[in-house]
Amino acid sequence: MAQNVFAGRPVLVVEDEAVIAMDLCLTIEEWGGQPVGPAASVREALDLLAQTPDCKAAIVDVNLPDGDIGPVLDRLRERSAAIIVSTGYALPPDVQAKHPHTIVLKKPVSSSKAVEGLASLMAGG
Amino acid sequence: MESDQARASPQPGEFMAMVEHLPVLCWMADPEGYIFYYNRKWYEYTGTTPTQMEGWGWQAVHDPDELPLVMERWRRALATGVPFDMTFPLRGADGVLRPFLTRAVPHRAPDGSILHWFGTNTDITELQNAEAKARESARTLQSVIDEVPALVYVKDLTGKLKLANATVFPLLGRVQQETDTIERLHWFSAAQAKSIQDSDRRAIELGQTQEVEEQAGYDQRGPRVLLTRKSPFRDETGRVVGVIGTSIDITERKRAEQARAESEALLRRVLDQLFAFVGLTTLDGVVIAANQAPLLAAGLSPEDVLGKYFWETYWWSYSEETQARIRDAMLAASQGETRRFDVRVRISRGELLAIDFQVAPLRGADGAITHLVPSAVVIEERVKLEQARILLIRELHHRVKNLFAIAVGMVNMSARSAKDVREFAETLVDRLLALARAHELIAPSFDKEADKTDATTTIDRLVETVLEPHIRDPSQVEISGPPLLVGPSSITSLCLILHELATNASKHGALSTPKGRVAIAWETSEDGLLRLTWRERGGPAIIAPLEKKGFGSRLMELSAKGQLGGELRMDWSDRSGLQATLTALPDRLPR
């Protein structure tokens, strides 16, 4: 039932830890979504978003080799995307202030929990 | 002219008148001692008549006790013709015996024979009184100076003792007055003697009183010390003829002073060497004393803090809030309450140092608070260490979470690709163990420098560690490359890539046969890019490349891309063995 929410829609994955990124991508596939990425950096994530205008869902990490996720969240908000943040820390205060209602899951988190969370956001929105 | 001569030479009658009126008693005797003439003064003094005195009658006015000696001496003079000279008493008309100095000389003829004896008796009562007075006054003076609790002495220009009081002699031992110079005595060292002579000379040459501390002799505990005043000693004409000295023995006082100074100096050194602060202030908080370490640390001199309110010194000048806190603490201490807290103090170059500060009241014997004692020990290292521990714990906490996240991912991934539960378990355990070993390499050390939480290892150690479970014979593997640093973020990716390559090699490639070889080499290009090559030789001939979309190769690709910012290329074209090439961005490896 929940798989219908995705129905082949693109979902951006931003995660620089390869195992976790792969796990997320495969899980999204299993739920019927189309993983975009995984992106391992802010730069790459922004490029992928630019190439995929219809991508309105994302599961993202916060700390990336070239900075924090802030700019990616800004871009996602512009297109009213459903977002799940998965991090070992927390959102930096300034990012948190700009995106107060973002759902943040604390690592370690099971990939199916993250995808499920995203699914309910998409269903709700 | 004639009349002049007559006036110059007195007439016999005039001589007679002179003798009769001389203020001394005069007489004349024949060579046998028979006195045939006395002048008027004689009769006046003795109250006698010529008849009573003539010849040997004079014995009547003598002291009977003295007379035999007088007779003996007078007869000897008459017998030998040697002038008579003697002092004896003569009784006056008033019955009083008075001392007379009596002299008699013979009057000789040209042939040497004695014609007469001329004698005089001079009353020396006054002279004897004066002498007695002088003796008495000298004796009084001596007893006075003997009582003075100081050394008193007079030396002549050559340094010989002319006079000294009794106090001098115990110090000088067996010295004999006027026979030796003090300095030549054997219990004075040469240096002591020279110093004493020098100060004597200064007093004499400058004609001024000198005050000196001088060493004189030794006892069991060392040299004795005198505090001495030396003044020039002048005769009636004002000429300097010696030196008058007065000395007080201050040996014990000096020793007590020295002992106190030494113990104070020792305490001072102990305080100064502490890298701790100890100070003393008035009840109002004005600094009276501070030890050296905090002054040195702040580049201050004592004058910079002494006399100032403690909270207004440089040490607290970085913050009004801190100044107020110190002032409040000192106020509390002046009311009997000890205050203690951690605070930061300003030292040189504006640096701030964490200290454990205390200010306590100092009470006098009667229990009243007299001073305040501010003190502090530096706890900067402790604070740094605590901060480093917190960072370390956070870092470890994060790393554990991250590893669990990776482990969760691995479980999911291994579950997806495994053919059965057994294979699932085997591959998962191998991957987890590889990760565990890799992370052991970068376990931060607790006893190393406090702020170094980012422990690193080198790439060669990582390669050896990951490959170790996969090789039976160390000669199968050849490793070469510089010992580049590998940090906690990149180590997971590198480890997984190496582990997957090694797993493949031991299942299907060069490490599946004893003859197979793997060469792993790395280098950094000029722009810092890492290039690592994995070259297999001597294994089974390659029949087909590894499934491209298999979990292992996909994981390797993503690992190369993600944390390392590079890529992994697998080349199966050479049938003698796989060649894999990994690149990584310059800054990624040590992260």
XYZ file of C-alpha atoms in Angstrom:
716
model
C 0.000 0.000 0.000
C 2.690 2.432 1.092
C 4.709 1.507 -1.978
C 2.134 3.186 -4.111
C 3.142 6.509 -2.635
C 6.416 6.339 -4.504
C 5.083 4.933 -7.741
C 8.396 5.330 -9.530
C 8.922 8.893 -8.336
C 12.506 10.147 -7.941
C 13.948 10.278 -4.429
C 17.257 12.053 -3.807
C 19.720 10.250 -1.540
C 22.532 12.319 -0.049
C 24.914 10.193 2.011
C 28.705 9.987 1.889
C 28.954 6.679 3.733
C 28.851 4.121 0.916
C 27.207 1.240 2.747
C 24.433 3.393 4.138
C 23.924 5.127 0.796
C 23.611 1.819 -1.007
C 21.268 0.431 1.580
C 19.016 3.482 1.268
C 18.986 3.323 -2.535
C 18.087 -0.345 -2.562
C 15.401 0.159 0.056
C 13.870 3.014 -1.937
C 13.868 0.733 -5.005
C 12.194 -1.956 -2.964
C 9.498 0.525 -1.930
C 8.886 1.393 -5.578
C 10.802 4.663 -5.714
C 13.504 5.752 -8.130
C 16.684 6.617 -6.178
C 18.583 9.669 -7.412
C 22.236 9.436 -6.459
C 23.506 8.635 -3.993
C 25.200 12.001 -3.808
C 28.310 12.070 -1.593
C 28.668 15.855 -1.447
C 26.640 19.072 -1.419
C 27.950 19.929 -4.863
C 26.862 16.608 -6.319
C 23.457 16.820 -4.613
C 22.804 20.285 -6.058
C 23.837 19.055 -9.522
C 21.499 16.085 -9.289
C 18.614 18.301 -8.150
C 19.198 20.624 -11.074
C 19.108 17.661 -13.438
C 15.970 16.225 -11.841
C 13.371 19.011 -11.569
C 10.575 16.593 -10.702
C 12.456 15.208 -7.657
C 10.341 16.203 -4.664
C 11.500 13.751 -2.012
C 14.848 13.238 -0.288
C 16.672 11.400 2.447
C 19.764 13.361 3.397
C 22.760 13.266 5.710
C 23.934 16.544 7.297
C 27.730 16.585 7.412
C 29.321 16.175 4.025
C 32.924 16.545 2.898
C 32.224 19.947 1.299
C 29.966 21.404 4.000
C 26.589 20.957 5.628
C 23.316 20.087 3.941
C 21.824 23.603 4.306
C 21.918 24.654 0.597
C 20.356 21.339 -0.471
C 17.525 21.778 2.038
C 16.949 25.309 0.735
C 16.589 23.992 -2.818
C 14.312 21.158 -1.706
C 12.089 23.570 0.258
C 11.667 25.707 -2.821
C 9.970 22.789 -4.516
C 8.066 21.752 -1.351
C 9.819 18.400 -1.222
C 9.292 15.764 1.459
C 12.511 15.532 3.463
C 13.947 13.101 5.981
C 17.241 14.094 7.610
C 19.360 11.253 8.967
C 22.381 12.262 11.021
C 24.649 11.231 13.865
C 24.606 14.794 15.178
C 21.824 17.350 14.775
C 21.054 20.050 12.264
C 23.361 23.046 12.739
C 21.484 25.833 14.591
C 21.217 28.143 11.565
C 19.910 25.343 9.335
C 17.524 24.258 12.075
C 16.209 27.844 12.319
C 15.538 27.992 8.572
C 13.882 24.584 8.441
C 12.176 24.240 11.803
C 9.756 21.454 10.922
C 12.211 19.107 9.291
C 12.054 15.539 10.547
C 15.476 14.493 11.847
C 16.251 10.819 12.465
C 19.240 9.994 14.636
C 21.771 7.562 13.214
C 22.034 4.652 13.429
C 18.666 4.282 11.809
C 17.253 1.419 9.787
C 16.891 2.304 6.108
C 13.342 0.993 6.015
C 12.423 3.317 8.937
C 13.787 6.262 6.990
C 11.974 5.320 3.792
C 8.785 4.638 5.692
C 9.032 8.075 7.306
C 9.466 9.641 3.905
C 6.491 7.710 2.562
C 4.185 9.002 5.271
C 5.369 12.586 4.640
C 4.623 12.173 0.919
C 1.251 10.644 1.647
C 0.427 13.449 4.067
C 1.586 16.188 1.688
C 130.103 101.577 81.690
C 131.626 101.017 85.052
C 128.332 101.686 86.781
C 126.645 99.188 84.391
C 129.135 96.505 85.395
C 128.626 97.311 89.053
C 124.849 96.772 88.565
C 125.367 93.500 86.705
C 127.512 91.875 89.393
C 125.689 91.673 92.762
C 127.539 92.577 95.919
C 128.218 89.852 98.563
C 125.611 91.448 100.793
C 123.014 91.109 98.011
C 123.786 87.334 97.593
C 123.248 86.854 101.257
C 119.911 88.661 101.090
C 118.851 86.495 98.096
C 119.709 83.215 99.860
C 117.974 84.347 103.040
C 114.779 85.108 101.049
C 114.690 82.136 98.630
C 111.307 80.367 98.788
C 113.099 77.069 99.432
C 114.899 75.841 102.508
C 118.680 76.206 102.062
C 121.654 75.190 104.115
C 125.438 74.761 103.998
C 127.584 72.043 105.605
C 131.279 71.433 105.941
C 132.841 68.342 104.271
C 132.091 66.316 107.391
C 128.376 67.104 107.141
C 128.322 69.618 109.983
C 125.648 72.180 109.002
C 126.766 75.610 109.965
C 124.177 77.698 108.104
C 120.390 77.606 107.459
C 118.513 80.348 105.623
C 115.645 82.240 107.091
C 113.025 80.074 105.303
C 114.329 77.036 107.220
C 113.818 78.667 110.599
C 110.432 80.052 109.547
C 109.176 76.626 108.416
C 110.569 74.572 111.306
C 110.075 77.245 113.972
C 113.542 76.555 115.398
C 116.571 78.587 116.395
C 120.147 78.445 115.024
C 121.343 77.024 118.321
C 118.861 74.138 118.138
C 119.815 73.347 114.534
C 123.554 73.807 114.394
C 125.628 70.758 113.428
C 123.398 67.696 113.535
C 120.546 69.335 115.326
C 118.315 69.115 112.228
C 117.435 65.521 113.169
C 114.883 66.976 115.597
C 112.518 68.002 112.763
C 112.606 64.596 111.018
C 110.129 61.776 111.228
C 111.880 59.337 113.626
C 110.765 56.401 111.449
C 112.413 57.826 108.351
C 115.509 59.216 110.064
C 117.753 56.110 110.039
C 117.454 55.838 106.221
C 118.084 59.568 105.822
C 121.200 59.329 108.060
C 122.504 56.365 106.139
C 122.021 58.053 102.743
C 123.510 61.376 104.006
C 126.611 59.637 105.390
C 127.069 57.731 102.153
C 126.890 60.956 100.165
C 129.481 62.570 102.499
C 131.711 59.521 102.166
C 131.517 59.236 98.384
C 130.979 62.858 97.374
C 127.994 61.795 95.221
C 125.170 64.360 95.207
C 122.420 63.612 97.694
C 118.851 63.310 96.377
C 116.012 62.127 98.568
C 112.448 62.895 99.532
C 111.549 62.772 103.245
C 109.179 64.531 105.581
C 110.122 67.551 107.737
C 108.053 68.733 110.667
C 106.869 72.302 110.379
C 106.421 74.799 113.192
C 102.761 73.706 113.241
C 103.888 70.124 113.971
C 102.793 68.786 110.563
C 105.182 66.555 108.618
C 105.343 67.594 104.941
C 107.251 65.900 102.121
C 110.369 67.694 100.959
C 112.516 66.892 97.978
C 116.018 67.363 99.297
C 119.087 67.809 97.185
C 122.665 68.469 98.266
C 125.671 68.953 96.023
C 129.354 69.192 97.032
C 131.284 72.449 96.393
C 134.789 71.460 95.377
C 138.162 73.213 95.376
C 140.164 73.336 92.111
C 142.065 70.225 93.360
C 138.729 68.344 93.638
C 138.612 68.286 97.393
C 135.218 69.107 98.897
C 134.983 72.522 100.484
C 131.281 72.609 101.363
C 127.920 70.919 100.769
C 125.103 73.178 99.571
C 121.623 71.773 100.217
C 118.010 72.696 99.473
C 114.717 71.286 100.761
C 111.703 71.873 98.493
C 108.169 71.395 99.791
C 106.517 68.984 97.342
C 103.235 68.613 99.179
C 101.325 70.219 96.279
C 103.169 68.125 93.706
C 102.498 64.919 95.602
C 98.839 65.831 95.966
C 98.651 66.499 92.265
C 100.316 63.183 91.496
C 98.013 61.356 93.844
C 95.056 63.070 92.213
C 96.320 62.122 88.799
C 96.808 58.531 89.904
C 93.361 58.487 91.449
C 91.729 59.920 88.390
C 93.562 57.427 86.148
C 92.430 54.611 88.410
C 88.828 55.883 88.317
C 88.963 56.172 84.564
C 90.300 52.656 84.241
C 87.614 51.234 86.529
C 84.951 53.112 84.585
C 86.131 51.908 81.215
C 86.579 48.422 82.642
C 82.890 48.446 83.495
C 81.831 49.510 79.999
C 80.231 46.512 78.249
C 82.337 47.215 75.191
C 85.923 47.054 74.114
C 87.701 50.356 74.711
C 91.286 50.846 73.622
C 93.830 53.329 72.462
C 96.471 52.464 69.906
C 99.435 54.505 68.811
C 100.265 55.278 65.191
C 102.055 51.945 64.799
C 99.040 49.992 66.037
C 100.442 49.160 69.447
C 97.914 49.036 72.252
C 98.525 51.893 74.685
C 95.446 51.409 76.805
C 92.634 48.923 76.882
C 89.820 48.055 79.229
C 89.408 44.709 80.904
C 86.833 43.603 78.327
C 89.517 43.578 75.646
C 91.677 40.978 77.291
C 89.353 37.963 77.258
C 88.945 38.590 73.564
C 92.645 39.052 72.961
C 93.706 36.243 75.272
C 97.218 36.610 76.614
C 98.223 39.794 74.823
C 100.431 42.099 76.832
C 99.581 45.719 76.742
C 101.960 47.929 74.776
C 104.067 45.031 73.628
C 102.360 43.909 70.481
C 99.983 45.000 67.787
C 96.575 43.390 67.864
C 96.893 42.370 64.267
C 99.991 40.306 64.856
C 98.195 37.991 67.254
C 97.875 34.523 65.845
C 94.126 34.166 66.428
C 93.374 36.886 63.949
C 93.406 35.778 60.347
C 95.558 37.756 57.932
C 92.444 39.139 56.260
C 90.963 40.196 59.598
C 94.228 41.888 60.611
C 94.430 43.739 57.303
C 90.876 44.949 57.587
C 91.459 46.205 61.150
C 94.652 47.990 60.115
C 92.887 49.569 57.158
C 90.127 51.013 59.299
C 92.689 52.245 61.867
C 94.527 53.993 59.044
C 91.364 55.560 57.675
C 90.540 57.036 61.090
C 94.091 58.366 61.421
C 94.506 59.691 57.876
C 91.050 61.194 57.479
C 91.039 62.440 61.085
C 87.407 61.388 61.256
C 85.453 58.855 63.231
C 84.866 55.642 61.314
C 82.138 53.149 62.047
C 82.834 49.658 60.782
C 81.778 46.088 61.257
C 84.940 44.085 61.617
C 85.837 40.506 62.250
C 88.116 39.805 65.189
C 89.110 36.247 65.968
C 87.071 33.094 65.860
C 85.083 30.833 68.085
C 83.790 27.313 67.427
C 80.994 28.668 65.227
C 83.046 30.999 63.087
C 84.410 34.538 63.072
C 83.433 36.957 65.810
C 82.034 40.259 64.625
C 82.563 43.644 66.263
C 80.705 46.855 65.606
C 83.484 49.403 66.027
C 83.818 53.185 66.237
C 87.334 54.412 65.631
C 88.233 58.024 66.286
C 91.550 59.770 65.883
C 93.380 60.189 69.213
C 94.919 63.675 69.468
C 97.494 65.177 71.802
C 97.122 68.649 73.381
C 98.277 70.293 70.170
C 95.627 68.556 68.162
C 98.082 66.293 66.381
C 96.773 62.783 65.712
C 98.912 60.366 67.677
C 96.814 57.228 67.524
C 93.340 55.879 67.433
C 90.664 55.433 70.101
C 88.407 52.494 69.471
C 85.224 51.250 71.043
C 83.802 47.945 69.872
C 80.661 46.035 70.718
C 80.649 42.314 70.179
C 77.679 41.740 67.845
C 78.576 38.180 66.911
C 75.429 36.632 68.358
C 73.204 39.335 66.943
C 74.777 38.910 63.494
C 74.358 35.166 63.656
C 70.722 35.458 64.655
C 70.155 38.003 61.875
C 71.885 35.788 59.360
C 69.912 32.725 60.438
C 66.684 34.674 60.112
C 67.703 36.066 56.716
C 68.621 32.587 55.533
C 65.341 31.098 56.632
C 63.463 33.982 55.025
C 65.444 33.577 51.816
C 64.738 29.869 51.804
C 61.023 30.431 52.243
C 61.148 33.072 49.523
C 62.888 30.673 47.148
C 60.344 27.973 47.860
C 57.495 30.388 47.241
C 59.112 31.805 44.132
C 59.656 28.410 42.617
C 56.067 27.381 43.057
C 54.088 28.033 39.957
C 51.432 29.105 42.273
C 50.426 32.520 43.462
C 50.724 33.564 47.075
C 50.120 37.126 48.095
C 49.404 39.241 51.114
C 47.135 42.253 51.235
C 45.852 44.671 53.803
C 42.309 44.275 55.059
C 41.290 46.744 52.340
C 42.867 44.567 49.662
C 46.024 46.604 48.991
C 48.846 44.308 47.854
C 51.757 44.106 50.318
C 53.579 41.080 48.915
C 53.416 38.620 46.043
C 55.693 35.767 45.069
C 57.638 35.801 41.858
C 56.024 33.203 39.615
C 52.800 35.095 38.834
C 54.788 38.302 38.349
C 57.113 36.589 35.872
C 54.188 34.920 34.141
C 52.547 38.289 33.561
C 55.809 40.115 32.824
C 55.327 42.360 35.854
C 57.718 43.723 38.435
C 56.787 43.932 42.119
C 56.262 47.707 41.798
C 53.470 47.048 39.283
C 51.309 45.396 41.939
C 52.543 46.549 45.359
C 50.375 49.247 46.849
C 47.511 48.625 44.429
C 44.135 47.166 45.155
C 44.492 43.494 44.307
C 41.523 43.494 41.925
C 42.943 46.472 40.054
C 46.171 44.685 39.136
C 46.982 43.643 35.572
C 46.020 40.043 36.355
C 42.305 40.850 36.373
C 42.352 43.764 33.953
C 40.681 41.777 31.170
C 37.199 41.882 32.627
C 35.256 44.213 34.910
C 33.081 41.302 35.900
C 36.098 39.332 37.121
C 37.445 42.392 38.964
C 34.125 42.728 40.765
C 34.145 39.048 41.622
C 37.639 39.293 43.121
C 36.693 42.464 45.029
C 33.597 40.783 46.464
C 35.640 37.738 47.506
C 38.162 39.952 49.287
C 35.417 41.834 51.044
C 33.987 38.522 52.238
C 37.445 37.400 53.396
C 37.923 40.631 55.362
C 34.753 39.636 57.203
C 36.145 36.191 57.979
C 34.822 34.129 55.101
C 37.220 32.169 52.878
C 36.194 32.230 49.215
C 37.382 29.795 46.585
C 36.501 29.462 42.896
C 37.930 28.740 39.458
C 38.673 31.862 37.457
C 40.918 32.997 34.631
C 43.919 35.236 35.214
C 45.636 37.407 32.630
C 49.305 36.652 31.994
C 51.711 38.000 29.389
C 50.579 38.707 25.808
C 47.036 38.950 27.089
C 46.785 35.186 27.436
C 44.298 33.894 30.005
C 45.143 31.045 32.326
C 42.655 28.973 34.330
C 43.391 29.024 38.064
C 41.874 27.709 41.243
C 41.684 30.914 43.300
C 41.242 31.345 47.026
C 41.251 34.320 49.339
C 41.372 33.690 53.069
C 41.576 35.903 56.158
C 44.818 35.938 58.142
C 44.319 36.251 61.881
C 46.683 37.634 64.499
C 47.406 36.008 67.852
C 44.281 37.606 69.318
C 42.090 36.122 66.586
C 41.423 39.436 64.876
C 41.770 39.518 61.085
C 44.909 41.436 60.191
C 45.520 40.644 56.531
C 44.080 38.787 53.563
C 45.918 35.977 51.783
C 44.977 35.523 48.139
C 46.431 32.366 46.594
C 46.005 30.349 43.438
C 47.226 27.285 41.606
C 47.217 26.937 37.850
C 44.681 24.436 36.620
C 45.000 25.255 32.921
C 46.334 21.774 32.137
C 43.551 20.169 34.106
C 40.929 22.284 32.356
C 42.457 21.540 28.946
C 42.557 17.864 29.775
C 38.928 17.925 30.843
C 37.935 19.687 27.624
C 39.952 17.212 25.595
C 38.282 14.302 27.387
C 34.865 15.714 26.605
C 35.827 16.127 22.938
C 37.226 12.623 22.881
C 34.114 11.131 24.395
C 31.959 13.012 21.889
C 34.146 11.883 19.041
C 34.024 8.266 20.189
C 30.300 8.458 20.708
C 29.872 9.745 17.189
C 32.181 7.140 15.778
C 30.302 4.346 17.513
C 27.004 5.625 16.150
C 28.475 5.883 12.694
C 29.879 2.383 12.857
C 26.534 1.040 13.965
C 24.903 2.865 11.067
C 27.401 1.254 8.701
C 26.873 -2.124 10.366
C 23.122 -1.794 9.910
C 23.673 -0.959 6.270
C 25.961 -3.921 5.892
C 23.489 -6.303 7.409
C 20.833 -5.114 4.988
C 23.178 -5.270 2.026
C 24.633 -8.646 2.888
C 21.146 -10.012 3.435
C 20.114 -8.873 -0.029
C 23.060 -10.406 -1.864
C 23.521 -13.658 0.100
C 22.366 -16.923 -1.427
C 21.712 -18.450 1.966
C 21.954 -17.704 5.655
C 25.386 -19.332 5.939
C 26.905 -17.154 3.220
C 25.128 -14.127 4.675
C 26.677 -14.760 8.054
C 30.158 -15.398 6.632
C 30.376 -12.302 4.458
C 28.840 -10.088 7.108
C 31.201 -11.320 9.819
C 34.228 -10.876 7.524
C 33.227 -7.344 6.635
C 32.520 -6.388 10.250
C 35.818 -7.883 11.446
C 37.732 -6.024 8.738
C 36.115 -2.801 9.893
C 36.804 -3.612 13.536
C 40.495 -4.224 12.846
C 40.774 -1.047 10.807
C 39.211 1.026 13.569
C 41.470 -0.501 16.142
C 44.318 1.162 14.284
C 42.877 4.584 14.923
C 41.692 4.102 18.496
C 42.606 7.378 20.163
C 45.136 7.137 22.913
C 44.139 8.483 26.308
C 47.613 9.120 27.533
C 48.751 11.142 24.556
C 48.484 14.881 24.219
C 45.185 16.109 25.424
C 43.872 17.903 22.357
C 44.844 15.203 19.881
C 41.634 13.272 19.575
C 41.870 12.712 15.838
C 44.037 9.663 15.966
C 45.389 8.578 12.629
C 47.252 5.664 11.194
C 49.225 5.245 8.006
C 48.035 3.624 4.782
C 50.700 0.895 4.842
C 49.563 -0.306 8.268
C 45.959 -0.296 7.081
C 46.782 -2.345 3.972
C 48.702 -4.907 6.057
C 45.939 -5.158 8.631
C 43.107 -5.660 6.116
C 45.005 -8.191 4.018
C 46.383 -10.170 6.922
C 43.426 -12.664 7.279
C 43.466 -13.348 3.529
C 47.058 -14.435 3.010
C 48.795 -17.638 4.017
C 52.321 -16.593 2.986
C 53.527 -13.010 3.472
C 55.669 -13.251 0.314
C 52.450 -13.331 -1.729
C 51.893 -9.657 -1.084
C 54.152 -6.788 -2.008
C 53.408 -3.371 -0.572
C 55.106 -0.117 -1.534
C 54.324 3.532 -1.034
C 54.833 6.462 1.301
C 53.340 6.249 4.838
C 50.422 8.603 4.193
C 48.149 9.438 7.096
C 44.659 7.936 7.144
C 41.957 9.488 9.352
C 38.798 8.103 10.944
C 36.437 9.160 8.119
C 38.367 7.769 5.196
C 39.476 4.606 6.938
C 36.065 2.915 6.626
C 35.940 3.389 2.866
C 39.535 2.380 2.297
C 39.075 -0.639 4.514
C 35.928 -1.774 2.696
C 37.531 -1.386 -0.726
C 40.652 -3.296 0.304
C 38.556 -5.920 2.053
C 36.349 -6.491 -1.006
C 39.407 -6.702 -3.288
C 41.122 -9.133 -0.941
C 37.963 -11.234 -0.557
C 37.596 -11.524 -4.330
C 41.283 -12.345 -4.700
C 41.145 -15.111 -2.122
C 37.966 -16.596 -3.611
C 38.644 -16.300 -7.318
C 41.930 -14.471 -7.912
C 45.635 -14.466 -7.084
C 45.250 -15.247 -3.387
C 43.263 -18.457 -4.168
C 46.497 -20.296 -5.118
C 49.888 -20.469 -3.345
C 51.656 -19.164 -6.454
C 49.522 -16.052 -6.809
C 50.929 -12.622 -6.040
C 49.390 -9.250 -5.298
C 51.324 -5.996 -5.639
C 49.802 -2.978 -3.929
C 51.490 0.331 -4.657
C 50.498 3.933 -4.088
C 51.817 7.380 -4.693
C 50.627 10.936 -4.649
C 50.757 12.985 -7.810
C 52.054 16.532 -7.848
C 48.598 17.964 -7.169
C 48.284 15.627 -4.181
C 45.878 13.129 -5.718
C 46.352 9.631 -4.323
C 46.622 6.808 -6.825
C 46.638 3.256 -5.460
C 47.014 0.264 -7.734
C 46.094 -3.338 -6.920
C 47.737 -5.733 -9.353
C 47.138 -9.488 -9.265
C 49.436 -12.035 -10.968
C 49.773 -15.840 -11.005
C 46.179 -16.593 -10.109
C 43.696 -18.572 -12.153
C 43.183 -17.190 -15.631
C 40.330 -14.711 -15.782
C 37.323 -16.200 -17.458
C 34.838 -13.419 -16.840
C 34.873 -10.101 -14.939
C 33.202 -9.902 -11.598
C 29.543 -9.123 -11.913
C 29.531 -5.393 -12.358
C 26.372 -4.689 -10.476
C 27.276 -7.059 -7.650
C 27.082 -5.739 -4.161
C 30.877 -5.805 -3.661
C 31.829 -3.811 -6.731
C 28.987 -1.356 -6.208
C 30.064 -0.856 -2.595
C 33.646 -0.233 -3.712
C 32.590 2.292 -6.326
C 30.439 4.191 -3.868
C 33.125 4.096 -1.206
C 35.663 5.549 -3.623
C 33.236 8.255 -4.631
C 31.782 9.106 -1.207
C 34.347 9.555 1.527
C 37.391 9.563 -0.737
C 36.034 11.819 -3.464
C 37.723 9.682 -6.119
C 36.905 6.606 -8.153
C 37.734 2.945 -8.531
C 38.480 1.372 -11.908
C 38.529 -2.387 -12.354
C 40.438 -3.648 -15.354
C 39.902 -7.290 -16.297
C 41.427 -7.017 -19.751
C 44.703 -8.660 -18.804
C 43.878 -12.348 -18.337
C 46.872 -12.829 -16.004
C 45.040 -10.956 -13.267
C 42.923 -8.047 -12.128
C 44.268 -4.545 -12.073
C 42.292 -2.132 -9.886
C 43.100 1.570 -9.641
C 41.782 3.724 -6.816
C 42.059 7.489 -6.740
C 41.283 9.788 -3.798
C 41.220 13.586 -3.411
C 44.296 15.016 -1.692
C 42.598 16.274 1.445
C 40.340 13.288 2.029
C 42.754 10.666 3.286
C 43.689 12.201 6.647
C 40.076 13.085 7.543
